[in-house]
Amino acid sequence: MKPVKVGLLGLGTVGTGVVRIVEGHQEDLKSQVGSPIVIEKILVQNKSKIRSVNIDQDKLTEDPWDIIHNPDIDVIVEVMGGIELTKGYILEALARGKHVVTANKDLMALHGPEILAKAQEQHCDVLYEASVAGGIPIIRTLIEGFSSDRITKIMGIVNGTTNYILTKMSQEGAEYADVLKEAQQLGYAEADPTSDVEGLDAARKMTILATLGFRANIALEDVTVKGISSVSREDILYAKRLGYEVKLLGIAERQDDYISVSVQPTMVKQTHPIASVNGIYNAVYVYGEAVGETMFYGAGAGELPTATSIVADLVAVVKNLKLGVNGKQALLSYKEKKLKTDEQIASKYFMLLHVDDRAGVLARITQAFAEFEVSLESVLQQPNASNPEAEIIIITHDANKAAVQKVLQRFEAMDVVKIVKSVYRVEG
């Protein structure tokens, strides 16, 4: 019954949640792993700061090496954030034979392969469930639940801030700038919201999910990224009229071992389950060759949802420790990375064009699509009293990305096309 001792790097919102769960659920944890789990030392920036959880002052330190070099500590839980400095701490901890649980999506997206290779070399565990989708156990599901299947597609809402903004725009007809300001006031968006609204946060999470789902080392630079800052109230209204919702989707697809990963605002058919995921919630849709379609839904962030995933990883590490199988989990990628070309990436597209309102214009537009073999599902002209130009709405059938780009380039050269107002991928 010797206790397993844990060093906690960081005591912010999530770190506080970890302390609450570990100390409040001791009986449950002990029954699962066969021994107490004790938080031995906690790294903080300021030991004298007043905190929302009662902690023995002797457990606090402002020196990370008090934890990393402590021979009594078995597991490091990292919730401090950061990349390069934190990477150094984790690699040093692994070198000293300590297991690691982290919630750091940025670190794992950028340096995951290096960290996991070091862990395998040292026969240590590195688990990172909380790095994606908060309390949703999607990483464990991809590794274990789909271990007998072959995943062909992962599609998800993995950023709660952008989902909150788009939900408010859809339900209340609000403008982007107004909802962003409200999200910042509520604490859903940072003072500098760039990482969220420009899709960077979601791209890091999709890097992790695609790497695990396809067993190939996907890099952040392999992800095509477009955020929501250009999404207008008009775009969302047109989408709703046509039976769609606009969501920032991460989409990772594999076909014949060729992979594409993107993050972009997408029009999702209102009948698709992911279209009804609103507010700050996350959802991940996984397609397997054997199991078919599955969806995982829940809180994507927050003190206790995220801490729940961290403590679940901690329990897994301790169980492995008891069994003597740490570092045995097959997390390393083993497949060659083959990225799709633009000619291989296919989907439906929505386009909103402002054009001259005169005879023959529609024929010229449809001819541009025909020239590049892009077939059309529907073409609508919507009246707009505030716009003297005609507004043409087009939804294509599945078309490859390269052909669509050529159509858009052709529109730029056409004097009758005043502006290509919006272009969105269409799902469902």
Short mmCIF file of C-alpha atoms in Angstrom, two decimals:
data_model
loop_
_atom_site.label_atom_id
_atom_site.label_comp_id
_atom_site.label_asym_id
_atom_site.label_seq_id
_atom_site.Cartn_x
_atom_site.Cartn_y
_atom_site.Cartn_z
CA MET A 1 0.00 0.00 0.00
CA LYS A 2 2.96 2.34 -0.53
CA PRO A 3 1.55 5.64 -1.84
CA VAL A 4 2.26 6.78 -5.40
CA LYS A 5 3.67 10.31 -5.21
CA VAL A 6 2.83 12.95 -7.77
CA GLY A 7 4.52 16.23 -8.66
CA LEU A 8 2.18 18.86 -10.09
CA LEU A 9 3.62 21.51 -12.42
CA GLY A 10 1.13 24.36 -12.28
CA LEU A 11 -1.76 25.36 -10.03
CA GLY A 12 -4.02 27.42 -12.24
CA THR A 13 -7.61 26.54 -13.07
CA VAL A 14 -6.91 22.98 -14.22
CA GLY A 15 -4.22 22.30 -11.63
CA THR A 16 -6.67 23.31 -8.90
CA GLY A 17 -9.19 20.87 -10.37
CA VAL A 18 -6.61 18.07 -10.24
CA VAL A 19 -5.99 18.76 -6.54
CA ARG A 20 -9.73 18.79 -5.83
CA ILE A 21 -10.31 15.44 -7.55
CA VAL A 22 -7.24 13.62 -6.19
CA GLU A 23 -7.87 14.75 -2.63
CA GLY A 24 -11.65 14.44 -2.79
CA HIS A 25 -11.78 11.02 -4.47
CA GLN A 26 -9.08 9.20 -2.50
CA GLU A 27 -11.27 6.24 -1.58
CA ASP A 28 -12.33 5.70 -5.19
CA LEU A 29 -8.80 6.10 -6.52
CA LYS A 30 -7.37 3.77 -3.90
CA SER A 31 -9.92 1.10 -4.81
CA GLN A 32 -8.92 1.34 -8.47
CA VAL A 33 -5.13 1.29 -8.14
CA GLY A 34 -4.58 -0.47 -4.83
CA SER A 35 -2.68 2.32 -3.09
CA PRO A 36 -3.07 5.99 -2.16
CA ILE A 37 -2.19 8.68 -4.69
CA VAL A 38 -0.53 11.63 -3.01
CA ILE A 39 0.30 15.03 -4.47
CA GLU A 40 3.76 15.47 -2.99
CA LYS A 41 4.85 18.82 -4.42
CA ILE A 42 3.29 21.59 -6.52
CA LEU A 43 5.08 24.13 -8.69
CA VAL A 44 3.63 27.65 -8.42
CA GLN A 45 4.77 31.10 -9.46
CA ASN A 46 3.96 32.69 -6.10
CA LYS A 47 3.75 30.64 -2.89
CA SER A 48 2.03 33.44 -0.98
CA LYS A 49 -0.90 33.81 -3.39
CA ILE A 50 -4.36 33.20 -1.92
CA ARG A 51 -5.94 30.13 -3.54
CA SER A 52 -9.41 28.65 -3.84
CA VAL A 53 -8.26 25.26 -2.53
CA ASN A 54 -6.61 24.53 0.82
CA ILE A 55 -3.05 23.27 0.36
CA ASP A 56 -0.29 22.67 2.87
CA GLN A 57 2.27 25.43 2.23
CA ASP A 58 5.08 22.89 2.59
CA LYS A 59 3.84 21.25 -0.62
CA LEU A 60 4.38 24.42 -2.68
CA THR A 61 7.58 25.32 -4.46
CA GLU A 62 8.69 27.96 -6.93
CA ASP A 63 11.57 25.77 -8.16
CA PRO A 64 10.65 23.12 -10.79
CA TRP A 65 13.75 21.09 -9.98
CA ASP A 66 12.38 20.45 -6.47
CA ILE A 67 9.87 18.25 -8.28
CA ILE A 68 11.77 16.94 -11.30
CA HIS A 69 14.88 15.97 -9.29
CA ASN A 70 12.91 14.58 -6.34
CA PRO A 71 13.61 10.82 -6.25
CA ASP A 72 10.42 10.13 -4.27
CA ILE A 73 8.12 11.47 -6.99
CA ASP A 74 6.86 8.81 -9.41
CA VAL A 75 4.65 10.83 -11.79
CA ILE A 76 4.79 14.39 -13.11
CA VAL A 77 1.46 16.06 -13.98
CA GLU A 78 2.09 19.07 -16.23
CA VAL A 79 -0.61 21.76 -16.40
CA MET A 80 1.60 24.86 -16.56
CA GLY A 81 1.45 25.36 -20.33
CA GLY A 82 4.23 26.74 -22.51
CA ILE A 83 6.36 24.91 -25.05
CA GLU A 84 10.15 25.05 -25.06
CA LEU A 85 10.75 25.43 -21.30
CA THR A 86 8.07 22.86 -20.50
CA LYS A 87 9.50 20.46 -23.07
CA GLY A 88 12.85 20.66 -21.26
CA TYR A 89 11.21 19.85 -17.93
CA ILE A 90 9.35 16.86 -19.37
CA LEU A 91 12.39 15.42 -21.14
CA GLU A 92 14.43 15.77 -17.96
CA ALA A 93 11.68 14.08 -15.95
CA LEU A 94 11.61 11.20 -18.43
CA ALA A 95 15.38 10.91 -18.30
CA ARG A 96 15.02 10.41 -14.56
CA GLY A 97 12.45 7.64 -15.07
CA LYS A 98 9.37 9.63 -14.12
CA HIS A 99 6.06 9.11 -15.90
CA VAL A 100 4.28 12.14 -17.34
CA VAL A 101 0.65 13.21 -17.66
CA THR A 102 0.13 16.45 -19.58
CA ALA A 103 -2.72 18.62 -20.83
CA ASN A 104 -0.41 20.57 -23.15
CA LYS A 105 -1.82 20.42 -26.69
CA ASP A 106 0.72 22.92 -28.05
CA LEU A 107 3.63 20.86 -26.77
CA MET A 108 2.27 17.54 -28.00
CA ALA A 109 1.29 18.92 -31.42
CA LEU A 110 4.77 20.35 -31.98
CA HIS A 111 7.03 17.90 -30.14
CA GLY A 112 4.90 14.82 -29.47
CA PRO A 113 6.99 12.35 -31.52
CA GLU A 114 10.22 13.39 -29.77
CA ILE A 115 8.67 13.19 -26.30
CA LEU A 116 7.02 9.83 -26.97
CA ALA A 117 10.26 8.40 -28.37
CA LYS A 118 12.10 9.49 -25.22
CA ALA A 119 9.38 7.92 -23.09
CA GLN A 120 9.69 4.61 -24.91
CA GLU A 121 13.47 4.71 -24.55
CA GLN A 122 13.12 5.24 -20.78
CA HIS A 123 10.22 2.74 -20.41
CA CYS A 124 7.99 5.54 -19.17
CA ASP A 125 4.39 6.53 -19.84
CA VAL A 126 3.41 9.85 -21.39
CA LEU A 127 -0.37 10.28 -21.45
CA TYR A 128 -2.14 13.39 -22.72
CA GLU A 129 -5.90 12.80 -22.85
CA ALA A 130 -6.69 16.31 -21.59
CA SER A 131 -4.81 17.97 -24.46
CA VAL A 132 -7.83 17.55 -26.76
CA ALA A 133 -11.53 18.16 -26.02
CA GLY A 134 -11.29 18.54 -22.25
CA GLY A 135 -13.42 15.93 -20.53
CA ILE A 136 -14.17 13.86 -23.66
CA PRO A 137 -12.01 10.67 -23.59
CA ILE A 138 -11.29 10.84 -27.31
CA ILE A 139 -7.55 10.04 -27.24
CA ARG A 140 -8.05 6.87 -25.21
CA THR A 141 -10.90 5.95 -27.54
CA LEU A 142 -8.72 6.34 -30.64
CA ILE A 143 -5.89 4.31 -29.11
CA GLU A 144 -7.88 1.57 -27.41
CA GLY A 145 -11.48 1.66 -28.60
CA PHE A 146 -10.53 1.71 -32.29
CA SER A 147 -7.48 -0.55 -31.97
CA SER A 148 -9.20 -3.26 -34.03
CA ASP A 149 -10.64 -0.88 -36.62
CA ARG A 150 -9.23 1.36 -39.36
CA ILE A 151 -10.22 4.99 -39.02
CA THR A 152 -11.01 6.79 -42.27
CA LYS A 153 -12.20 10.17 -41.01
CA ILE A 154 -12.16 12.32 -37.87
CA MET A 155 -14.35 15.40 -37.88
CA GLY A 156 -14.78 17.60 -34.85
CA ILE A 157 -15.71 20.80 -33.10
CA VAL A 158 -12.65 21.01 -30.86
CA ASN A 159 -12.64 24.67 -29.84
CA GLY A 160 -15.36 25.89 -27.49
CA THR A 161 -14.66 29.60 -27.98
CA THR A 162 -15.37 29.59 -31.69
CA ASN A 163 -18.36 27.30 -31.25
CA TYR A 164 -19.81 29.72 -28.70
CA ILE A 165 -19.33 32.65 -31.08
CA LEU A 166 -20.87 30.88 -34.09
CA THR A 167 -23.77 29.59 -31.97
CA LYS A 168 -24.62 33.11 -30.77
CA MET A 169 -24.36 34.46 -34.32
CA SER A 170 -26.71 31.73 -35.54
CA GLN A 171 -29.28 31.83 -32.75
CA GLU A 172 -29.39 35.58 -32.16
CA GLY A 173 -28.37 37.01 -35.53
CA ALA A 174 -25.49 38.82 -33.83
CA GLU A 175 -22.38 40.20 -35.52
CA TYR A 176 -19.01 38.50 -35.04
CA ALA A 177 -17.29 41.46 -33.34
CA ASP A 178 -20.11 41.86 -30.80
CA VAL A 179 -20.15 38.19 -29.83
CA LEU A 180 -16.35 38.05 -29.57
CA LYS A 181 -16.43 40.96 -27.13
CA GLU A 182 -19.11 39.19 -25.07
CA ALA A 183 -17.08 35.95 -25.08
CA GLN A 184 -14.07 37.85 -23.75
CA GLN A 185 -16.17 39.41 -20.97
CA LEU A 186 -17.46 35.95 -19.97
CA GLY A 187 -13.96 34.47 -19.95
CA TYR A 188 -14.61 32.15 -22.91
CA ALA A 189 -12.11 34.05 -25.09
CA GLU A 190 -8.69 35.41 -24.21
CA ALA A 191 -7.80 39.12 -24.37
CA ASP A 192 -5.83 38.12 -27.49
CA PRO A 193 -8.22 35.61 -29.11
CA THR A 194 -6.06 34.93 -32.18
CA SER A 195 -5.22 31.31 -31.36
CA ASP A 196 -8.90 30.44 -31.02
CA VAL A 197 -10.63 32.53 -33.69
CA GLU A 198 -7.98 31.98 -36.39
CA GLY A 199 -8.16 28.20 -35.94
CA LEU A 200 -4.67 27.65 -34.51
CA ASP A 201 -5.88 25.99 -31.30
CA ALA A 202 -8.11 23.62 -33.27
CA ALA A 203 -5.27 22.89 -35.71
CA ARG A 204 -3.00 21.74 -32.88
CA LYS A 205 -5.71 19.43 -31.58
CA MET A 206 -6.37 18.01 -35.03
CA THR A 207 -2.63 17.37 -35.44
CA ILE A 208 -2.79 15.17 -32.35
CA LEU A 209 -6.01 13.39 -33.37
CA ALA A 210 -4.85 12.74 -36.94
CA THR A 211 -1.50 11.40 -35.74
CA LEU A 212 -3.22 8.96 -33.38
CA GLY A 213 -6.08 8.07 -35.71
CA PHE A 214 -3.94 7.39 -38.77
CA ARG A 215 -0.74 6.23 -36.96
CA ALA A 216 1.38 8.66 -39.02
CA ASN A 217 3.39 11.63 -37.71
CA ILE A 218 1.23 14.55 -38.83
CA ALA A 219 2.92 17.92 -38.28
CA LEU A 220 1.18 21.19 -37.54
CA GLU A 221 2.33 22.61 -40.87
CA ASP A 222 0.46 19.77 -42.62
CA VAL A 223 -2.86 21.26 -41.48
CA THR A 224 -4.65 23.76 -43.73
CA VAL A 225 -6.08 26.42 -41.41
CA LYS A 226 -8.73 29.11 -41.77
CA GLY A 227 -10.43 30.78 -38.82
CA ILE A 228 -13.84 32.37 -38.26
CA SER A 229 -12.94 36.07 -38.25
CA SER A 230 -14.27 36.48 -41.81
CA VAL A 231 -17.58 34.71 -41.12
CA SER A 232 -20.37 37.25 -41.44
CA ARG A 233 -23.92 37.39 -40.14
CA GLU A 234 -25.01 37.30 -43.80
CA ASP A 235 -23.14 34.01 -44.38
CA ILE A 236 -24.88 32.38 -41.42
CA LEU A 237 -28.31 33.62 -42.50
CA TYR A 238 -27.82 32.23 -46.01
CA ALA A 239 -26.64 28.92 -44.53
CA LYS A 240 -29.73 28.64 -42.33
CA ARG A 241 -32.05 29.37 -45.27
CA LEU A 242 -30.44 26.48 -47.11
CA GLY A 243 -30.66 24.11 -44.12
CA TYR A 244 -27.08 24.41 -42.85
CA GLU A 245 -25.25 25.60 -39.74
CA VAL A 246 -21.77 27.14 -39.89
CA LYS A 247 -19.26 25.41 -37.59
CA LEU A 248 -15.48 25.60 -37.28
CA LEU A 249 -14.63 21.99 -38.08
CA GLY A 250 -11.40 20.11 -37.88
CA ILE A 251 -11.47 17.46 -40.60
CA ALA A 252 -8.91 14.67 -41.00
CA GLU A 253 -9.48 12.17 -43.80
CA ARG A 254 -7.64 9.12 -45.09
CA GLN A 255 -8.21 7.41 -48.41
CA ASP A 256 -5.87 4.75 -49.83
CA ASP A 257 -3.33 5.77 -47.14
CA TYR A 258 -3.31 9.39 -48.36
CA ILE A 259 -4.22 11.92 -45.66
CA SER A 260 -5.57 15.46 -45.53
CA VAL A 261 -6.11 17.56 -42.39
CA SER A 262 -7.82 20.94 -42.26
CA VAL A 263 -9.51 23.39 -39.92
CA GLN A 264 -12.04 25.69 -41.55
CA PRO A 265 -15.52 27.20 -41.18
CA THR A 266 -17.84 24.61 -42.71
CA MET A 267 -21.50 24.49 -43.60
CA VAL A 268 -22.97 21.44 -41.90
CA LYS A 269 -26.39 20.06 -42.84
CA GLN A 270 -28.80 20.73 -39.97
CA THR A 271 -29.77 17.06 -39.94
CA HIS A 272 -26.17 16.03 -39.10
CA PRO A 273 -25.68 15.41 -35.33
CA ILE A 274 -22.66 17.71 -35.15
CA ALA A 275 -24.75 20.67 -36.36
CA SER A 276 -26.66 20.62 -33.05
CA VAL A 277 -23.52 20.93 -30.90
CA ASN A 278 -23.82 24.46 -29.51
CA GLY A 279 -22.21 26.84 -27.06
CA ILE A 280 -18.85 25.94 -25.53
CA TYR A 281 -19.36 22.19 -26.05
CA ASN A 282 -17.09 20.02 -28.18
CA ALA A 283 -17.86 16.96 -30.28
CA VAL A 284 -15.71 14.57 -32.29
CA TYR A 285 -17.17 12.40 -35.05
CA VAL A 286 -15.11 9.30 -35.93
CA TYR A 287 -15.64 7.06 -38.96
CA GLY A 288 -14.26 3.52 -38.82
CA GLU A 289 -14.33 0.94 -41.59
CA ALA A 290 -15.83 -1.66 -39.25
CA VAL A 291 -17.78 0.34 -36.66
CA GLY A 292 -19.15 2.98 -39.04
CA GLU A 293 -20.01 6.39 -37.57
CA THR A 294 -19.58 7.31 -33.90
CA MET A 295 -19.80 10.66 -32.08
CA PHE A 296 -18.29 11.78 -28.77
CA TYR A 297 -19.75 14.85 -27.07
CA GLY A 298 -19.05 16.80 -23.91
CA ALA A 299 -17.42 19.75 -22.18
CA GLY A 300 -14.31 20.76 -24.08
CA ALA A 301 -12.69 22.78 -21.31
CA GLY A 302 -13.07 23.91 -17.72
CA GLU A 303 -11.53 23.10 -14.37
CA LEU A 304 -13.18 19.80 -13.53
CA PRO A 305 -13.89 18.33 -17.00
CA THR A 306 -10.23 18.75 -17.98
CA ALA A 307 -8.98 17.64 -14.56
CA THR A 308 -11.12 14.51 -14.87
CA SER A 309 -9.20 13.50 -18.00
CA ILE A 310 -5.89 14.22 -16.30
CA VAL A 311 -6.72 12.11 -13.25
CA ALA A 312 -7.97 9.29 -15.51
CA ASP A 313 -4.54 9.31 -17.17
CA LEU A 314 -2.92 9.36 -13.75
CA VAL A 315 -4.90 6.27 -12.78
CA ALA A 316 -3.78 4.55 -16.00
CA VAL A 317 -0.14 5.34 -15.25
CA VAL A 318 -0.42 3.95 -11.70
CA LYS A 319 -2.12 0.78 -12.94
CA ASN A 320 0.69 0.29 -15.44
CA LEU A 321 3.17 0.90 -12.63
CA LYS A 322 1.58 -1.84 -10.53
CA LEU A 323 1.65 -4.24 -13.47
CA GLY A 324 5.17 -3.31 -14.52
CA VAL A 325 4.11 -2.40 -18.06
CA ASN A 326 4.91 1.32 -18.22
CA GLY A 327 6.13 2.45 -21.62
CA LYS A 328 4.60 -0.54 -23.37
CA GLN A 329 1.60 1.24 -24.89
CA ALA A 330 1.99 1.51 -28.66
CA LEU A 331 1.64 5.28 -29.11
CA LEU A 332 4.44 5.77 -31.63
CA SER A 333 3.44 6.23 -35.26
CA TYR A 334 4.52 3.50 -37.60
CA LYS A 335 3.02 4.48 -40.97
CA GLU A 336 4.61 6.60 -43.65
CA LYS A 337 2.99 10.01 -43.94
CA LYS A 338 1.42 10.51 -47.37
CA LEU A 339 -0.42 13.81 -47.80
CA LYS A 340 -3.17 14.30 -50.36
CA THR A 341 -2.62 16.78 -53.14
CA ASP A 342 -5.28 19.39 -53.90
CA GLU A 343 -6.42 17.16 -56.77
CA GLN A 344 -7.15 14.37 -54.24
CA ILE A 345 -9.08 16.49 -51.71
CA ALA A 346 -12.77 16.48 -52.60
CA SER A 347 -15.87 17.97 -51.01
CA LYS A 348 -18.95 20.04 -51.75
CA TYR A 349 -18.59 23.83 -51.74
CA PHE A 350 -20.88 26.77 -51.05
CA MET A 351 -20.17 30.06 -52.86
CA LEU A 352 -21.80 33.46 -52.59
CA LEU A 353 -21.06 35.78 -55.53
CA HIS A 354 -21.97 39.42 -56.16
CA VAL A 355 -22.33 39.87 -59.92
CA ASP A 356 -23.68 42.30 -62.50
CA ASP A 357 -27.46 42.06 -62.69
CA ARG A 358 -27.86 41.60 -66.44
CA ALA A 359 -28.58 38.96 -69.04
CA GLY A 360 -25.93 36.34 -69.81
CA VAL A 361 -24.02 36.62 -66.52
CA LEU A 362 -25.31 33.35 -65.07
CA ALA A 363 -24.39 31.50 -68.25
CA ARG A 364 -20.81 32.78 -68.05
CA ILE A 365 -20.56 31.72 -64.41
CA THR A 366 -21.85 28.20 -65.02
CA GLN A 367 -19.53 27.90 -68.02
CA ALA A 368 -16.53 28.53 -65.72
CA PHE A 369 -17.59 25.57 -63.57
CA ALA A 370 -18.11 23.38 -66.63
CA GLU A 371 -14.66 24.28 -67.99
CA PHE A 372 -13.00 22.81 -64.91
CA GLU A 373 -15.43 19.89 -64.57
CA VAL A 374 -17.10 21.08 -61.38
CA SER A 375 -20.74 20.00 -61.40
CA LEU A 376 -23.39 22.04 -59.62
CA GLU A 377 -25.99 20.82 -57.15
CA SER A 378 -27.95 24.08 -56.98
CA VAL A 379 -27.82 27.68 -58.22
CA LEU A 380 -30.00 30.36 -56.59
CA GLN A 381 -30.37 34.08 -57.06
CA GLN A 382 -31.46 35.79 -53.85
CA PRO A 383 -33.05 39.27 -53.89
CA ASN A 384 -31.32 41.80 -51.64
CA ALA A 385 -32.77 45.30 -51.54
CA SER A 386 -29.60 46.69 -49.96
CA ASN A 387 -27.37 45.38 -52.75
CA PRO A 388 -27.75 46.74 -56.32
CA GLU A 389 -25.77 43.77 -57.65
CA ALA A 390 -27.22 40.30 -58.07
CA GLU A 391 -26.37 37.74 -55.41
CA ILE A 392 -25.77 34.24 -56.72
CA ILE A 393 -25.61 31.27 -54.35
CA ILE A 394 -23.99 28.11 -55.67
CA ILE A 395 -23.58 24.69 -54.06
CA THR A 396 -21.41 22.24 -55.97
CA HIS A 397 -21.38 18.48 -56.02
CA ASP A 398 -18.19 16.87 -54.71
CA ALA A 399 -15.32 18.61 -56.47
CA ASN A 400 -11.58 18.48 -56.01
CA LYS A 401 -9.95 21.44 -54.32
CA ALA A 402 -7.62 22.21 -57.24
CA ALA A 403 -10.51 22.52 -59.69
CA VAL A 404 -12.46 24.79 -57.35
CA GLN A 405 -9.42 27.05 -56.94
CA LYS A 406 -9.17 27.32 -60.73
CA VAL A 407 -12.84 28.33 -60.91
CA LEU A 408 -12.25 31.02 -58.29
CA GLN A 409 -9.24 32.30 -60.21
CA ARG A 410 -11.38 32.49 -63.33
CA PHE A 411 -13.97 34.55 -61.43
CA GLU A 412 -11.26 37.04 -60.45
CA ALA A 413 -10.61 37.69 -64.13
CA MET A 414 -14.30 38.10 -65.04
CA ASP A 415 -15.54 41.71 -65.11
CA VAL A 416 -19.13 40.61 -64.38
CA VAL A 417 -18.12 39.05 -61.03
CA LYS A 418 -17.73 41.95 -58.60
CA ILE A 419 -16.70 39.87 -55.61
CA VAL A 420 -16.58 36.27 -54.41
CA LYS A 421 -18.14 37.09 -51.05
CA SER A 422 -17.87 33.69 -49.37
CA VAL A 423 -16.59 30.18 -49.98
CA TYR A 424 -17.25 27.33 -47.53
CA ARG A 425 -16.78 23.62 -47.50
CA VAL A 426 -20.09 21.74 -47.13
CA GLU A 427 -20.58 18.60 -44.98
CA GLY A 428 -23.56 16.35 -44.45
#
